[in-house]
Structures are given as C-alpha cells and as structure tokens.
mmCIF file of C-alpha atoms in Angstrom:
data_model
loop_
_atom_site.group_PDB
_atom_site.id
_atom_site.type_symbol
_atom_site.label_atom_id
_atom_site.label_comp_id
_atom_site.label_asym_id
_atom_site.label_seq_id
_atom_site.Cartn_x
_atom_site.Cartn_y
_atom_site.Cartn_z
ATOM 1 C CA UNK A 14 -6.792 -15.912 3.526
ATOM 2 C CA UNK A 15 -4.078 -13.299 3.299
ATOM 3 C CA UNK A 16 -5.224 -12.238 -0.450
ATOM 4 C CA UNK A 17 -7.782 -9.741 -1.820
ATOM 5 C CA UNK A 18 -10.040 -11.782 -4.480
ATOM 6 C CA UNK A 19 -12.873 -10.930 -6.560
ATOM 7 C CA UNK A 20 -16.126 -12.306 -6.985
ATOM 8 C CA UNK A 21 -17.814 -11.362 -9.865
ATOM 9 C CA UNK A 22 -21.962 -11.307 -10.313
ATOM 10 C CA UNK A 23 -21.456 -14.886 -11.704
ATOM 11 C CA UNK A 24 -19.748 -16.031 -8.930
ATOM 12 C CA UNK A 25 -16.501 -16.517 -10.479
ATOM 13 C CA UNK A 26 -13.743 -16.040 -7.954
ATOM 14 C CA UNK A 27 -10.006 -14.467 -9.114
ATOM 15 C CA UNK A 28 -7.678 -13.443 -6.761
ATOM 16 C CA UNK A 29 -6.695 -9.493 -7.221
ATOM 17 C CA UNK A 30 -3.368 -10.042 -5.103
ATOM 18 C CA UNK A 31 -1.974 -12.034 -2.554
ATOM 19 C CA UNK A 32 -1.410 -15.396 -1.852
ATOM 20 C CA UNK A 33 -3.859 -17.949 -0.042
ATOM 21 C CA UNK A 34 -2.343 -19.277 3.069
ATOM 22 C CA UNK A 35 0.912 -17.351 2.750
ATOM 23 C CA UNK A 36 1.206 -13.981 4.760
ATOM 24 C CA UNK A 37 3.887 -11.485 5.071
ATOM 25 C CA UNK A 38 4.292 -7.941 3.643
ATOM 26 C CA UNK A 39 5.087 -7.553 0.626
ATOM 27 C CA UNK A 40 4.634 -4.773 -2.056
ATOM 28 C CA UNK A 41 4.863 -6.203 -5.547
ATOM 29 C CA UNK A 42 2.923 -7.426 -8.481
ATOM 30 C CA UNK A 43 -0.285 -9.924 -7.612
ATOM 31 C CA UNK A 44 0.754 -13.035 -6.621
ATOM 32 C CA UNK A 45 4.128 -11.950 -5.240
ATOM 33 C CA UNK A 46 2.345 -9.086 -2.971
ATOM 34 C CA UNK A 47 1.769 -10.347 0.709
ATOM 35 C CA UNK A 48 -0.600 -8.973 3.258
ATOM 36 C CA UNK A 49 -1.338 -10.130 6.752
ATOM 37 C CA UNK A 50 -4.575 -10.118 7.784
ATOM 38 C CA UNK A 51 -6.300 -7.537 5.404
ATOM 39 C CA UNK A 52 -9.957 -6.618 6.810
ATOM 40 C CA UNK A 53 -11.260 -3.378 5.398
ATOM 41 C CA UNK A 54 -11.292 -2.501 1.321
ATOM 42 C CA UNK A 55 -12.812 0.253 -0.305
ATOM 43 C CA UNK A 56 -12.983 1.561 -3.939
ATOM 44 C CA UNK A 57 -11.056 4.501 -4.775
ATOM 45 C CA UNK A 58 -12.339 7.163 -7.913
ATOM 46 C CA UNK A 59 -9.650 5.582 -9.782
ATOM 47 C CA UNK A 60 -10.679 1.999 -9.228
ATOM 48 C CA UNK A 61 -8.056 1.220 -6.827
ATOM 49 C CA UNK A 62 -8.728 -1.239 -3.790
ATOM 50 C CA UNK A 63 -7.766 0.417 -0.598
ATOM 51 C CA UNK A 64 -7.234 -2.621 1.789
ATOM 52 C CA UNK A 65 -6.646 -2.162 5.848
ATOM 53 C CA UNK A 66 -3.800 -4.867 6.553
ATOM 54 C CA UNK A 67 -4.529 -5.397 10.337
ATOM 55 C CA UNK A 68 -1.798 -7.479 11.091
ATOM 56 C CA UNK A 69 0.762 -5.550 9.354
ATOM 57 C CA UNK A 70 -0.820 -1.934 10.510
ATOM 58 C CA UNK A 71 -0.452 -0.120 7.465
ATOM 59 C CA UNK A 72 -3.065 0.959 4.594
ATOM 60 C CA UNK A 73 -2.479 -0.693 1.219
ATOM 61 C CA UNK A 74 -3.365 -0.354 -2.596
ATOM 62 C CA UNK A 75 -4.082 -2.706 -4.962
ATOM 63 C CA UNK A 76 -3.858 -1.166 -8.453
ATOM 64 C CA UNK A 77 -6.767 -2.725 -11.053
ATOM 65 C CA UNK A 78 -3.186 -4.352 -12.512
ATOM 66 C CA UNK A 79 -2.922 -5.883 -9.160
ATOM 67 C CA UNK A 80 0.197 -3.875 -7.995
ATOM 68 C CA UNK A 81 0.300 -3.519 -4.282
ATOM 69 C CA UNK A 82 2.036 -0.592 -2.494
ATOM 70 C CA UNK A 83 2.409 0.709 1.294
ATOM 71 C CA UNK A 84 -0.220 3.825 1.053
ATOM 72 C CA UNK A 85 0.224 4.853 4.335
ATOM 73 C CA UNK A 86 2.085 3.289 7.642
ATOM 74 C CA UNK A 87 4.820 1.013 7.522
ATOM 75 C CA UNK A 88 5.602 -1.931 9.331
ATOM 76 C CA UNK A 89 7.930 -2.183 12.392
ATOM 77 C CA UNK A 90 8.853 -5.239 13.851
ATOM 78 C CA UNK A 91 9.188 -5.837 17.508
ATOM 79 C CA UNK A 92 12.219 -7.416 19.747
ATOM 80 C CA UNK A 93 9.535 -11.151 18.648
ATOM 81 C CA UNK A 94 10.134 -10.700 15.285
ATOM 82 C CA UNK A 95 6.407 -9.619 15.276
ATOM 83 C CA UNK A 96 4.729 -6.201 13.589
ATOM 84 C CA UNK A 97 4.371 -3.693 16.188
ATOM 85 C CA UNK A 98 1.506 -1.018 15.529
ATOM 86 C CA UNK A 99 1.183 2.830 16.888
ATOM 87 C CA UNK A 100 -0.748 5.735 16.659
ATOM 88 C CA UNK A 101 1.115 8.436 14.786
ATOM 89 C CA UNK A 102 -0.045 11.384 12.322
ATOM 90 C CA UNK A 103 2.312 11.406 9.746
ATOM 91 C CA UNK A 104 3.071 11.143 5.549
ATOM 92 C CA UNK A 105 2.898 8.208 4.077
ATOM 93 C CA UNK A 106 5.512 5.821 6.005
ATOM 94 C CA UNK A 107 5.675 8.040 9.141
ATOM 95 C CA UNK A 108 2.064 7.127 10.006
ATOM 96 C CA UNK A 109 1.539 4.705 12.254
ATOM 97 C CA UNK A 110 -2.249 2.780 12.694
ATOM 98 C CA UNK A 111 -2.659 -0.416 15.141
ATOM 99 C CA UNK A 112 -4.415 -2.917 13.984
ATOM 100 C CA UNK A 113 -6.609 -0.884 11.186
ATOM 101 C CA UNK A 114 -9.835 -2.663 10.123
ATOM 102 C CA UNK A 115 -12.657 -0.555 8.447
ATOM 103 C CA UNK A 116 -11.577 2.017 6.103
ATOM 104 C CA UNK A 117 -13.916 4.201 3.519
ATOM 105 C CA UNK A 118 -12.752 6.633 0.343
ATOM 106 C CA UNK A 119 -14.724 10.436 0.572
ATOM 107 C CA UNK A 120 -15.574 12.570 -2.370
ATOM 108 C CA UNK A 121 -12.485 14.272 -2.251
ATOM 109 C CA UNK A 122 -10.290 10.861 -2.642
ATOM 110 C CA UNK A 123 -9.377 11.099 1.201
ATOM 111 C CA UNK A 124 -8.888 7.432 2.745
ATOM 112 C CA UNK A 125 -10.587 7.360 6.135
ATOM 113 C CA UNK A 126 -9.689 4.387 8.514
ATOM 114 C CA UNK A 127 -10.863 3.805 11.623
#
C-alpha cells in the first residue's frame, strides 16, 4: 500500500496518511498526501514519522496531524513520465537519493538514510 498506517497495541489499524492502492506524490493533509512506495520510517524527537519514499526518491514527513511534506529530495520525472532518482548532496530539494529504503533519526535530530 502506498500509505503509512498505524497499528496500535490492540491491533487497531488507522491510516496516518496516504491512500491504499493510490500512489503518486503528493504533499498535503492525510488522505490527500500520496507516496509511492514508502519503505523506511523512523520516529523523530518531535514525534514526526520520517518515511523513505523509494519510488519517488525523496525523504518525507508525516506530522502527528498527518501533514506530509518533501523533507529532503524532490522528484524528477524522466522523458517515461517516470521518477528518475540521483545521488546529490544538497538542501532540502537539491538532494537527490535513488531509491532510499532504510532511514534512522540520531540524537541530534539528524535523518540518516541509507
């Protein structure tokens, strides 16, 4: 599923953001947000979700509201119509990642994605 959901000790299941069965990229609020492919979260300090969106090579965050935004990275599509990835040190949007899948908050609040 292209969504980030929550399963709480009860085992009752919400989804956080997203959409099941509907990918894209989209920054928004919850169910308007779309991801493609997300495979890595972490917890930030803050309680923000940190989510690697593989197919859409960028690193995103998921408010505890459920607002997503772009953290880092930015999509690019290719002469297909498909997101292209790259491997770029940058800020924010300049960044570029390829197909980012684990990713891990340190004590200083630093996102690390491998």
């Amino acid at each position: 599923a292209s969504c980030i959901r929550k399963v709480t000790p009860q085992g009752v299941v919400t989804t956080l953001a997203g959409a099941g069965g509907q990918s894209g990229y989209v920054d928004g609020e919850r169910e308007n947000a779309r991801f493609n492919l997300p495979a890595g979260v972490a917890v930030d300090g803050d309680g923000n979700i940190i989510v690697t969106d593989y197919d859409n090579h960028c690193i995103r965050k998921v408010t505890p509201r459920g607002k997503v935004s772009t953290l880092a990275g930015s999509v690019n599509i290719d002469g297909d119509g498909d997101p292209k990835g790259g491997f770029a040190n940058g800020e924010g949007q300049d960044a570029r990642f390829y197909c980012p899948s684990g990713v891990a908050v340190d004590l200083d609040g630093n996102v690390i994605v491998c």
